[in-house]
Amino acid sequence: MADHSEVLRGIRKYPGVSYPTLVPNMTGLKAAIEAGAEEIAVFASASEAFSHKNINCSIEESIRRFKEVTEHAIKSGMRVRGYISCVCGCPYQGAVKPEEVVRVASLLRKLGCYEISLGDTIGVGTPGSVRSLLNILLDPTAERNADEKFSSSELAFGIKVIDSSAGGLGGCPYARGASGNVATEDLVYMLEGMGVSTGVNLPKLLEAVHFIHGVIGRPPVSHVAQVMAPPSVGLRLKEDSHL
């Protein structure tokens, strides 16, 4: 996170687009404010074991740490988004009970998070397990969840915010098997094929994906990026083959 301020200052910002900045503590919040951030993100885990491995504290301790951060951010006019990791399973403790996810989600909402992202950190979730989790989280009879807003990948529940990463980049170094994230280009291709308009320009997205993978020196892992390379990329690959 050392270069987050430099990145935030350097990107071209477009009206109507959110640029949330991950903030772990007050030092990070101060840097985000100085860099012009308008929205921050805080993260907690639904797994005690993962919380200790990832940020070296319990879930309750992490929430107490975030309390000062979120209060100061909201007073400064910033929006706060919450993230929960390991909602479907943990590499250290195994299964994670839905009730634990509900508990952490409620704590984040009390901190003032306007939206909560549900993260299947190691990719063990199935359509069945995700539906079971969302049935509990979004139970209209449960007063604690009446105001919850969630971000997941379950369209059947009317959820329309899905987190992904261009080229599938990312992953958590503290989670075995978390080699990357859902590739944005695969997600956009699937949704558009289902008749769901995303507003994303897929050819432009693919140009960005191949650019960043060229910078890091490895080919993209997503299916769409492999079979739908932009013409400029295809030309470069053809030229490279003659070397």
PDB file of N, CA and C in Angstrom, residues 27-127:
ATOM      1  N   THR A  27      -3.216   6.283   9.906  1.00  0.00           N
ATOM      2  CA  THR A  27      -2.126   6.756   9.055  1.00  0.00           C
ATOM      3  C   THR A  27      -2.523   6.653   7.583  1.00  0.00           C
ATOM      4  N   GLY A  28      -3.151   5.517   7.252  1.00  0.00           N
ATOM      5  CA  GLY A  28      -3.616   5.330   5.886  1.00  0.00           C
ATOM      6  C   GLY A  28      -4.721   6.301   5.522  1.00  0.00           C
ATOM      7  N   LEU A  29      -5.597   6.591   6.469  1.00  0.00           N
ATOM      8  CA  LEU A  29      -6.687   7.534   6.213  1.00  0.00           C
ATOM      9  C   LEU A  29      -6.136   8.926   5.951  1.00  0.00           C
ATOM     10  N   LYS A  30      -5.162   9.344   6.749  1.00  0.00           N
ATOM     11  CA  LYS A  30      -4.562  10.665   6.551  1.00  0.00           C
ATOM     12  C   LYS A  30      -3.947  10.774   5.161  1.00  0.00           C
ATOM     13  N   ALA A  31      -3.257   9.712   4.735  1.00  0.00           N
ATOM     14  CA  ALA A  31      -2.630   9.713   3.413  1.00  0.00           C
ATOM     15  C   ALA A  31      -3.687   9.754   2.318  1.00  0.00           C
ATOM     16  N   ALA A  32      -4.799   9.031   2.538  1.00  0.00           N
ATOM     17  CA  ALA A  32      -5.877   8.997   1.548  1.00  0.00           C
ATOM     18  C   ALA A  32      -6.520  10.379   1.406  1.00  0.00           C
ATOM     19  N   ILE A  33      -6.746  11.050   2.517  1.00  0.00           N
ATOM     20  CA  ILE A  33      -7.335  12.392   2.492  1.00  0.00           C
ATOM     21  C   ILE A  33      -6.415  13.357   1.768  1.00  0.00           C
ATOM     22  N   GLU A  34      -5.122  13.290   2.056  1.00  0.00           N
ATOM     23  CA  GLU A  34      -4.150  14.183   1.417  1.00  0.00           C
ATOM     24  C   GLU A  34      -4.067  13.946  -0.088  1.00  0.00           C
ATOM     25  N   ALA A  35      -4.345  12.685  -0.496  1.00  0.00           N
ATOM     26  CA  ALA A  35      -4.285  12.341  -1.919  1.00  0.00           C
ATOM     27  C   ALA A  35      -5.588  12.650  -2.641  1.00  0.00           C
ATOM     28  N   GLY A  36      -6.589  13.125  -1.901  1.00  0.00           N
ATOM     29  CA  GLY A  36      -7.854  13.501  -2.521  1.00  0.00           C
ATOM     30  C   GLY A  36      -8.892  12.405  -2.599  1.00  0.00           C
ATOM     31  N   ALA A  37      -8.764  11.365  -1.794  1.00  0.00           N
ATOM     32  CA  ALA A  37      -9.741  10.278  -1.802  1.00  0.00           C
ATOM     33  C   ALA A  37     -11.102  10.769  -1.322  1.00  0.00           C
ATOM     34  N   GLU A  38     -12.146  10.279  -1.945  1.00  0.00           N
ATOM     35  CA  GLU A  38     -13.510  10.625  -1.555  1.00  0.00           C
ATOM     36  C   GLU A  38     -14.235   9.437  -0.943  1.00  0.00           C
ATOM     37  N   GLU A  39     -13.644   8.258  -1.071  1.00  0.00           N
ATOM     38  CA  GLU A  39     -14.252   7.048  -0.526  1.00  0.00           C
ATOM     39  C   GLU A  39     -13.148   6.109  -0.062  1.00  0.00           C
ATOM     40  N   ILE A  40     -13.360   5.483   1.092  1.00  0.00           N
ATOM     41  CA  ILE A  40     -12.381   4.522   1.593  1.00  0.00           C
ATOM     42  C   ILE A  40     -13.047   3.163   1.796  1.00  0.00           C
ATOM     43  N   ALA A  41     -12.214   2.146   1.980  1.00  0.00           N
ATOM     44  CA  ALA A  41     -12.711   0.805   2.251  1.00  0.00           C
ATOM     45  C   ALA A  41     -11.973   0.235   3.457  1.00  0.00           C
ATOM     46  N   VAL A  42     -12.711  -0.439   4.322  1.00  0.00           N
ATOM     47  CA  VAL A  42     -12.111  -1.151   5.451  1.00  0.00           C
ATOM     48  C   VAL A  42     -12.465  -2.623   5.302  1.00  0.00           C
ATOM     49  N   PHE A  43     -11.628  -3.484   5.846  1.00  0.00           N
ATOM     50  CA  PHE A  43     -11.845  -4.915   5.631  1.00  0.00           C
ATOM     51  C   PHE A  43     -11.738  -5.689   6.939  1.00  0.00           C
ATOM     52  N   ALA A  44     -12.625  -6.660   7.067  1.00  0.00           N
ATOM     53  CA  ALA A  44     -12.609  -7.555   8.220  1.00  0.00           C
ATOM     54  C   ALA A  44     -12.809  -8.970   7.697  1.00  0.00           C
ATOM     55  N   SER A  45     -12.620  -9.930   8.556  1.00  0.00           N
ATOM     56  CA  SER A  45     -12.773 -11.326   8.160  1.00  0.00           C
ATOM     57  C   SER A  45     -13.901 -11.984   8.939  1.00  0.00           C
ATOM     58  N   ALA A  46     -14.545 -12.955   8.306  1.00  0.00           N
ATOM     59  CA  ALA A  46     -15.561 -13.739   9.003  1.00  0.00           C
ATOM     60  C   ALA A  46     -14.926 -14.905   9.745  1.00  0.00           C
ATOM     61  N   SER A  47     -13.619 -15.071   9.576  1.00  0.00           N
ATOM     62  CA  SER A  47     -12.870 -16.156  10.207  1.00  0.00           C
ATOM     63  C   SER A  47     -11.870 -15.590  11.201  1.00  0.00           C
ATOM     64  N   GLU A  48     -11.942 -16.051  12.436  1.00  0.00           N
ATOM     65  CA  GLU A  48     -10.995 -15.604  13.455  1.00  0.00           C
ATOM     66  C   GLU A  48      -9.568 -15.993  13.078  1.00  0.00           C
ATOM     67  N   ALA A  49      -9.400 -17.214  12.576  1.00  0.00           N
ATOM     68  CA  ALA A  49      -8.063 -17.693  12.224  1.00  0.00           C
ATOM     69  C   ALA A  49      -7.453 -16.832  11.128  1.00  0.00           C
ATOM     70  N   PHE A  50      -8.247 -16.501  10.116  1.00  0.00           N
ATOM     71  CA  PHE A  50      -7.729 -15.696   9.018  1.00  0.00           C
ATOM     72  C   PHE A  50      -7.436 -14.270   9.476  1.00  0.00           C
ATOM     73  N   SER A  51      -8.260 -13.737  10.354  1.00  0.00           N
ATOM     74  CA  SER A  51      -8.035 -12.391  10.871  1.00  0.00           C
ATOM     75  C   SER A  51      -6.677 -12.299  11.553  1.00  0.00           C
ATOM     76  N   HIS A  52      -6.347 -13.306  12.347  1.00  0.00           N
ATOM     77  CA  HIS A  52      -5.059 -13.315  13.042  1.00  0.00           C
ATOM     78  C   HIS A  52      -3.905 -13.457  12.053  1.00  0.00           C
ATOM     79  N   LYS A  53      -4.062 -14.306  11.054  1.00  0.00           N
ATOM     80  CA  LYS A  53      -3.005 -14.516  10.064  1.00  0.00           C
ATOM     81  C   LYS A  53      -2.815 -13.286   9.173  1.00  0.00           C
ATOM     82  N   ASN A  54      -3.920 -12.639   8.814  1.00  0.00           N
ATOM     83  CA  ASN A  54      -3.882 -11.559   7.835  1.00  0.00           C
ATOM     84  C   ASN A  54      -3.487 -10.215   8.449  1.00  0.00           C
ATOM     85  N   ILE A  55      -4.110  -9.862   9.578  1.00  0.00           N
ATOM     86  CA  ILE A  55      -3.823  -8.550  10.178  1.00  0.00           C
ATOM     87  C   ILE A  55      -3.411  -8.650  11.650  1.00  0.00           C
ATOM     88  N   ASN A  56      -3.137  -9.874  12.092  1.00  0.00           N
ATOM     89  CA  ASN A  56      -2.555 -10.097  13.417  1.00  0.00           C
ATOM     90  C   ASN A  56      -3.410  -9.583  14.570  1.00  0.00           C
ATOM     91  N   CYS A  57      -4.718  -9.762  14.447  1.00  0.00           N
ATOM     92  CA  CYS A  57      -5.612  -9.401  15.548  1.00  0.00           C
ATOM     93  C   CYS A  57      -6.938 -10.137  15.379  1.00  0.00           C
ATOM     94  N   SER A  58      -7.753 -10.134  16.416  1.00  0.00           N
ATOM     95  CA  SER A  58      -9.051 -10.791  16.347  1.00  0.00           C
ATOM     96  C   SER A  58     -10.035  -9.943  15.541  1.00  0.00           C
ATOM     97  N   ILE A  59     -11.180 -10.519  15.237  1.00  0.00           N
ATOM     98  CA  ILE A  59     -12.217  -9.777  14.523  1.00  0.00           C
ATOM     99  C   ILE A  59     -12.658  -8.572  15.341  1.00  0.00           C
ATOM    100  N   GLU A  60     -12.907  -8.787  16.626  1.00  0.00           N
ATOM    101  CA  GLU A  60     -13.357  -7.691  17.487  1.00  0.00           C
ATOM    102  C   GLU A  60     -12.320  -6.571  17.546  1.00  0.00           C
ATOM    103  N   GLU A  61     -11.046  -6.950  17.620  1.00  0.00           N
ATOM    104  CA  GLU A  61      -9.985  -5.942  17.664  1.00  0.00           C
ATOM    105  C   GLU A  61      -9.934  -5.152  16.362  1.00  0.00           C
ATOM    106  N   SER A  62     -10.125  -5.844  15.238  1.00  0.00           N
ATOM    107  CA  SER A  62     -10.090  -5.148  13.948  1.00  0.00           C
ATOM    108  C   SER A  62     -11.235  -4.147  13.842  1.00  0.00           C
ATOM    109  N   ILE A  63     -12.398  -4.513  14.346  1.00  0.00           N
ATOM    110  CA  ILE A  63     -13.544  -3.598  14.311  1.00  0.00           C
ATOM    111  C   ILE A  63     -13.277  -2.371  15.181  1.00  0.00           C
ATOM    112  N   ARG A  64     -12.662  -2.592  16.339  1.00  0.00           N
ATOM    113  CA  ARG A  64     -12.331  -1.452  17.219  1.00  0.00           C
ATOM    114  C   ARG A  64     -11.325  -0.521  16.535  1.00  0.00           C
ATOM    115  N   ARG A  65     -10.382  -1.082  15.812  1.00  0.00           N
ATOM    116  CA  ARG A  65      -9.408  -0.263  15.088  1.00  0.00           C
ATOM    117  C   ARG A  65     -10.093   0.588  14.023  1.00  0.00           C
ATOM    118  N   PHE A  66     -11.066  -0.024  13.344  1.00  0.00           N
ATOM    119  CA  PHE A  66     -11.728   0.678  12.249  1.00  0.00           C
ATOM    120  C   PHE A  66     -12.687   1.756  12.738  1.00  0.00           C
ATOM    121  N   LYS A  67     -13.107   1.673  13.990  1.00  0.00           N
ATOM    122  CA  LYS A  67     -14.108   2.605  14.506  1.00  0.00           C
ATOM    123  C   LYS A  67     -13.608   4.052  14.390  1.00  0.00           C
ATOM    124  N   GLU A  68     -12.396   4.305  14.825  1.00  0.00           N
ATOM    125  CA  GLU A  68     -11.843   5.655  14.739  1.00  0.00           C
ATOM    126  C   GLU A  68     -11.689   6.090  13.286  1.00  0.00           C
ATOM    127  N   VAL A  69     -11.253   5.149  12.442  1.00  0.00           N
ATOM    128  CA  VAL A  69     -11.042   5.448  11.025  1.00  0.00           C
ATOM    129  C   VAL A  69     -12.355   5.846  10.357  1.00  0.00           C
ATOM    130  N   THR A  70     -13.390   5.022  10.557  1.00  0.00           N
ATOM    131  CA  THR A  70     -14.663   5.292   9.885  1.00  0.00           C
ATOM    132  C   THR A  70     -15.326   6.553  10.416  1.00  0.00           C
ATOM    133  N   GLU A  71     -15.253   6.769  11.723  1.00  0.00           N
ATOM    134  CA  GLU A  71     -15.850   7.978  12.300  1.00  0.00           C
ATOM    135  C   GLU A  71     -15.207   9.224  11.715  1.00  0.00           C
ATOM    136  N   HIS A  72     -13.883   9.233  11.647  1.00  0.00           N
ATOM    137  CA  HIS A  72     -13.167  10.395  11.122  1.00  0.00           C
ATOM    138  C   HIS A  72     -13.450  10.571   9.626  1.00  0.00           C
ATOM    139  N   ALA A  73     -13.501   9.462   8.893  1.00  0.00           N
ATOM    140  CA  ALA A  73     -13.753   9.531   7.450  1.00  0.00           C
ATOM    141  C   ALA A  73     -15.138  10.100   7.166  1.00  0.00           C
ATOM    142  N   ILE A  74     -16.137   9.617   7.882  1.00  0.00           N
ATOM    143  CA  ILE A  74     -17.509  10.074   7.662  1.00  0.00           C
ATOM    144  C   ILE A  74     -17.653  11.547   8.033  1.00  0.00           C
ATOM    145  N   LYS A  75     -17.009  11.961   9.129  1.00  0.00           N
ATOM    146  CA  LYS A  75     -17.044  13.375   9.516  1.00  0.00           C
ATOM    147  C   LYS A  75     -16.373  14.252   8.459  1.00  0.00           C
ATOM    148  N   SER A  76     -15.426  13.666   7.735  1.00  0.00           N
ATOM    149  CA  SER A  76     -14.715  14.400   6.686  1.00  0.00           C
ATOM    150  C   SER A  76     -15.466  14.377   5.364  1.00  0.00           C
ATOM    151  N   GLY A  77     -16.664  13.773   5.367  1.00  0.00           N
ATOM    152  CA  GLY A  77     -17.481  13.740   4.168  1.00  0.00           C
ATOM    153  C   GLY A  77     -17.168  12.597   3.218  1.00  0.00           C
ATOM    154  N   MET A  78     -16.457  11.602   3.691  1.00  0.00           N
ATOM    155  CA  MET A  78     -16.096  10.472   2.851  1.00  0.00           C
ATOM    156  C   MET A  78     -17.092   9.328   3.018  1.00  0.00           C
ATOM    157  N   ARG A  79     -17.259   8.550   1.970  1.00  0.00           N
ATOM    158  CA  ARG A  79     -18.075   7.341   2.059  1.00  0.00           C
ATOM    159  C   ARG A  79     -17.172   6.180   2.479  1.00  0.00           C
ATOM    160  N   VAL A  80     -17.769   5.217   3.180  1.00  0.00           N
ATOM    161  CA  VAL A  80     -16.998   4.069   3.672  1.00  0.00           C
ATOM    162  C   VAL A  80     -17.659   2.771   3.214  1.00  0.00           C
ATOM    163  N   ARG A  81     -16.874   1.943   2.578  1.00  0.00           N
ATOM    164  CA  ARG A  81     -17.346   0.633   2.109  1.00  0.00           C
ATOM    165  C   ARG A  81     -16.664  -0.443   2.937  1.00  0.00           C
ATOM    166  N   GLY A  82     -17.409  -1.493   3.287  1.00  0.00           N
ATOM    167  CA  GLY A  82     -16.850  -2.567   4.091  1.00  0.00           C
ATOM    168  C   GLY A  82     -16.643  -3.842   3.289  1.00  0.00           C
ATOM    169  N   TYR A  83     -15.603  -4.559   3.612  1.00  0.00           N
ATOM    170  CA  TYR A  83     -15.304  -5.836   2.959  1.00  0.00           C
ATOM    171  C   TYR A  83     -15.220  -6.939   4.011  1.00  0.00           C
ATOM    172  N   ILE A  84     -15.781  -8.093   3.685  1.00  0.00           N
ATOM    173  CA  ILE A  84     -15.667  -9.254   4.569  1.00  0.00           C
ATOM    174  C   ILE A  84     -15.005 -10.371   3.777  1.00  0.00           C
ATOM    175  N   SER A  85     -13.901 -10.885   4.282  1.00  0.00           N
ATOM    176  CA  SER A  85     -13.210 -11.985   3.614  1.00  0.00           C
ATOM    177  C   SER A  85     -13.623 -13.322   4.211  1.00  0.00           C
ATOM    178  N   CYS A  86     -13.352 -14.373   3.449  1.00  0.00           N
ATOM    179  CA  CYS A  86     -13.594 -15.755   3.894  1.00  0.00           C
ATOM    180  C   CYS A  86     -15.058 -16.024   4.236  1.00  0.00           C
ATOM    181  N   VAL A  87     -15.986 -15.487   3.454  1.00  0.00           N
ATOM    182  CA  VAL A  87     -17.403 -15.681   3.783  1.00  0.00           C
ATOM    183  C   VAL A  87     -17.877 -17.097   3.490  1.00  0.00           C
ATOM    184  N   CYS A  88     -17.160 -17.828   2.655  1.00  0.00           N
ATOM    185  CA  CYS A  88     -17.564 -19.204   2.326  1.00  0.00           C
ATOM    186  C   CYS A  88     -16.627 -20.258   2.895  1.00  0.00           C
ATOM    187  N   GLY A  89     -15.473 -19.850   3.335  1.00  0.00           N
ATOM    188  CA  GLY A  89     -14.515 -20.807   3.870  1.00  0.00           C
ATOM    189  C   GLY A  89     -13.182 -20.150   4.131  1.00  0.00           C
ATOM    190  N   CYS A  90     -12.389 -20.766   5.003  1.00  0.00           N
ATOM    191  CA  CYS A  90     -11.103 -20.217   5.420  1.00  0.00           C
ATOM    192  C   CYS A  90     -10.002 -21.250   5.204  1.00  0.00           C
ATOM    193  N   PRO A  91      -8.818 -20.841   4.729  1.00  0.00           N
ATOM    194  CA  PRO A  91      -7.734 -21.809   4.518  1.00  0.00           C
ATOM    195  C   PRO A  91      -7.163 -22.351   5.824  1.00  0.00           C
ATOM    196  N   TYR A  92      -7.497 -21.717   6.950  1.00  0.00           N
ATOM    197  CA  TYR A  92      -6.933 -22.132   8.231  1.00  0.00           C
ATOM    198  C   TYR A  92      -7.934 -22.852   9.133  1.00  0.00           C
ATOM    199  N   GLN A  93      -9.191 -22.404   9.112  1.00  0.00           N
ATOM    200  CA  GLN A  93     -10.166 -23.041   9.997  1.00  0.00           C
ATOM    201  C   GLN A  93     -11.206 -23.856   9.253  1.00  0.00           C
ATOM    202  N   GLY A  94     -11.182 -23.802   7.924  1.00  0.00           N
ATOM    203  CA  GLY A  94     -12.153 -24.573   7.147  1.00  0.00           C
ATOM    204  C   GLY A  94     -13.463 -23.824   6.973  1.00  0.00           C
ATOM    205  N   ALA A  95     -14.560 -24.495   7.258  1.00  0.00           N
ATOM    206  CA  ALA A  95     -15.888 -23.916   7.042  1.00  0.00           C
ATOM    207  C   ALA A  95     -16.112 -22.695   7.933  1.00  0.00           C
ATOM    208  N   VAL A  96     -16.860 -21.736   7.387  1.00  0.00           N
ATOM    209  CA  VAL A  96     -17.232 -20.535   8.130  1.00  0.00           C
ATOM    210  C   VAL A  96     -18.752 -20.482   8.212  1.00  0.00           C
ATOM    211  N   LYS A  97     -19.287 -20.367   9.408  1.00  0.00           N
ATOM    212  CA  LYS A  97     -20.734 -20.360   9.586  1.00  0.00           C
ATOM    213  C   LYS A  97     -21.349 -19.057   9.060  1.00  0.00           C
ATOM    214  N   PRO A  98     -22.485 -19.137   8.378  1.00  0.00           N
ATOM    215  CA  PRO A  98     -23.156 -17.924   7.896  1.00  0.00           C
ATOM    216  C   PRO A  98     -23.422 -16.929   9.016  1.00  0.00           C
ATOM    217  N   GLU A  99     -23.694 -17.448  10.207  1.00  0.00           N
ATOM    218  CA  GLU A  99     -23.972 -16.557  11.332  1.00  0.00           C
ATOM    219  C   GLU A  99     -22.779 -15.654  11.648  1.00  0.00           C
ATOM    220  N   GLU A 100     -21.568 -16.155  11.394  1.00  0.00           N
ATOM    221  CA  GLU A 100     -20.382 -15.329  11.620  1.00  0.00           C
ATOM    222  C   GLU A 100     -20.312 -14.194  10.611  1.00  0.00           C
ATOM    223  N   VAL A 101     -20.702 -14.493   9.373  1.00  0.00           N
ATOM    224  CA  VAL A 101     -20.729 -13.459   8.337  1.00  0.00           C
ATOM    225  C   VAL A 101     -21.758 -12.388   8.694  1.00  0.00           C
ATOM    226  N   VAL A 102     -22.917 -12.831   9.165  1.00  0.00           N
ATOM    227  CA  VAL A 102     -23.972 -11.902   9.581  1.00  0.00           C
ATOM    228  C   VAL A 102     -23.472 -10.999  10.705  1.00  0.00           C
ATOM    229  N   ARG A 103     -22.775 -11.590  11.660  1.00  0.00           N
ATOM    230  CA  ARG A 103     -22.280 -10.822  12.812  1.00  0.00           C
ATOM    231  C   ARG A 103     -21.305  -9.737  12.356  1.00  0.00           C
ATOM    232  N   VAL A 104     -20.363 -10.100  11.509  1.00  0.00           N
ATOM    233  CA  VAL A 104     -19.374  -9.127  11.045  1.00  0.00           C
ATOM    234  C   VAL A 104     -20.039  -8.060  10.176  1.00  0.00           C
ATOM    235  N   ALA A 105     -20.996  -8.476   9.337  1.00  0.00           N
ATOM    236  CA  ALA A 105     -21.709  -7.514   8.493  1.00  0.00           C
ATOM    237  C   ALA A 105     -22.442  -6.488   9.352  1.00  0.00           C
ATOM    238  N   SER A 106     -23.056  -6.950  10.424  1.00  0.00           N
ATOM    239  CA  SER A 106     -23.779  -6.041  11.319  1.00  0.00           C
ATOM    240  C   SER A 106     -22.824  -5.062  11.997  1.00  0.00           C
ATOM    241  N   LEU A 107     -21.646  -5.543  12.374  1.00  0.00           N
ATOM    242  CA  LEU A 107     -20.658  -4.669  13.010  1.00  0.00           C
ATOM    243  C   LEU A 107     -20.176  -3.603  12.032  1.00  0.00           C
ATOM    244  N   LEU A 108     -19.958  -3.989  10.782  1.00  0.00           N
ATOM    245  CA  LEU A 108     -19.499  -3.027   9.774  1.00  0.00           C
ATOM    246  C   LEU A 108     -20.577  -1.984   9.479  1.00  0.00           C
ATOM    247  N   ARG A 109     -21.818  -2.425   9.458  1.00  0.00           N
ATOM    248  CA  ARG A 109     -22.906  -1.477   9.221  1.00  0.00           C
ATOM    249  C   ARG A 109     -22.991  -0.459  10.352  1.00  0.00           C
ATOM    250  N   LYS A 110     -22.760  -0.923  11.574  1.00  0.00           N
ATOM    251  CA  LYS A 110     -22.793  -0.011  12.723  1.00  0.00           C
ATOM    252  C   LYS A 110     -21.665   1.013  12.648  1.00  0.00           C
ATOM    253  N   LEU A 111     -20.592   0.663  11.960  1.00  0.00           N
ATOM    254  CA  LEU A 111     -19.491   1.599  11.776  1.00  0.00           C
ATOM    255  C   LEU A 111     -19.810   2.661  10.732  1.00  0.00           C
ATOM    256  N   GLY A 112     -20.893   2.438   9.977  1.00  0.00           N
ATOM    257  CA  GLY A 112     -21.288   3.420   8.980  1.00  0.00           C
ATOM    258  C   GLY A 112     -21.020   3.020   7.540  1.00  0.00           C
ATOM    259  N   CYS A 113     -20.671   1.759   7.283  1.00  0.00           N
ATOM    260  CA  CYS A 113     -20.419   1.309   5.918  1.00  0.00           C
ATOM    261  C   CYS A 113     -21.727   1.341   5.119  1.00  0.00           C
ATOM    262  N   TYR A 114     -21.727   2.025   3.985  1.00  0.00           N
ATOM    263  CA  TYR A 114     -22.941   2.142   3.180  1.00  0.00           C
ATOM    264  C   TYR A 114     -23.198   0.879   2.367  1.00  0.00           C
ATOM    265  N   GLU A 115     -22.158   0.079   2.165  1.00  0.00           N
ATOM    266  CA  GLU A 115     -22.282  -1.150   1.373  1.00  0.00           C
ATOM    267  C   GLU A 115     -21.237  -2.137   1.876  1.00  0.00           C
ATOM    268  N   ILE A 116     -21.560  -3.431   1.772  1.00  0.00           N
ATOM    269  CA  ILE A 116     -20.651  -4.465   2.261  1.00  0.00           C
ATOM    270  C   ILE A 116     -20.387  -5.473   1.162  1.00  0.00           C
ATOM    271  N   SER A 117     -19.105  -5.704   0.883  1.00  0.00           N
ATOM    272  CA  SER A 117     -18.701  -6.677  -0.126  1.00  0.00           C
ATOM    273  C   SER A 117     -18.420  -8.014   0.542  1.00  0.00           C
ATOM    274  N   LEU A 118     -19.012  -9.071  -0.006  1.00  0.00           N
ATOM    275  CA  LEU A 118     -18.819 -10.420   0.526  1.00  0.00           C
ATOM    276  C   LEU A 118     -17.765 -11.127  -0.310  1.00  0.00           C
ATOM    277  N   GLY A 119     -16.640 -11.464   0.295  1.00  0.00           N
ATOM    278  CA  GLY A 119     -15.535 -12.046  -0.445  1.00  0.00           C
ATOM    279  C   GLY A 119     -15.312 -13.519  -0.160  1.00  0.00           C
ATOM    280  N   ASP A 120     -15.386 -14.331  -1.225  1.00  0.00           N
ATOM    281  CA  ASP A 120     -15.037 -15.748  -1.118  1.00  0.00           C
ATOM    282  C   ASP A 120     -13.541 -15.848  -1.409  1.00  0.00           C
ATOM    283  N   THR A 121     -12.748 -15.581  -0.409  1.00  0.00           N
ATOM    284  CA  THR A 121     -11.310 -15.350  -0.562  1.00  0.00           C
ATOM    285  C   THR A 121     -10.566 -16.481  -1.264  1.00  0.00           C
ATOM    286  N   ILE A 122     -10.910 -17.726  -0.979  1.00  0.00           N
ATOM    287  CA  ILE A 122     -10.175 -18.844  -1.568  1.00  0.00           C
ATOM    288  C   ILE A 122     -10.994 -19.601  -2.605  1.00  0.00           C
ATOM    289  N   GLY A 123     -12.138 -19.048  -2.989  1.00  0.00           N
ATOM    290  CA  GLY A 123     -12.901 -19.628  -4.085  1.00  0.00           C
ATOM    291  C   GLY A 123     -13.529 -20.985  -3.821  1.00  0.00           C
ATOM    292  N   VAL A 124     -13.982 -21.215  -2.595  1.00  0.00           N
ATOM    293  CA  VAL A 124     -14.596 -22.507  -2.275  1.00  0.00           C
ATOM    294  C   VAL A 124     -16.116 -22.450  -2.311  1.00  0.00           C
ATOM    295  N   GLY A 125     -16.677 -21.281  -2.543  1.00  0.00           N
ATOM    296  CA  GLY A 125     -18.133 -21.140  -2.573  1.00  0.00           C
ATOM    297  C   GLY A 125     -18.743 -21.825  -3.784  1.00  0.00           C
ATOM    298  N   THR A 126     -19.949 -22.300  -3.624  1.00  0.00           N
ATOM    299  CA  THR A 126     -20.725 -22.899  -4.707  1.00  0.00           C
ATOM    300  C   THR A 126     -22.037 -22.132  -4.815  1.00  0.00           C
ATOM    301  N   PRO A 127     -22.767 -22.276  -5.932  1.00  0.00           N
ATOM    302  CA  PRO A 127     -24.070 -21.602  -6.010  1.00  0.00           C
ATOM    303  C   PRO A 127     -24.955 -21.929  -4.819  1.00  0.00           C
TER     304      PRO A 127
END
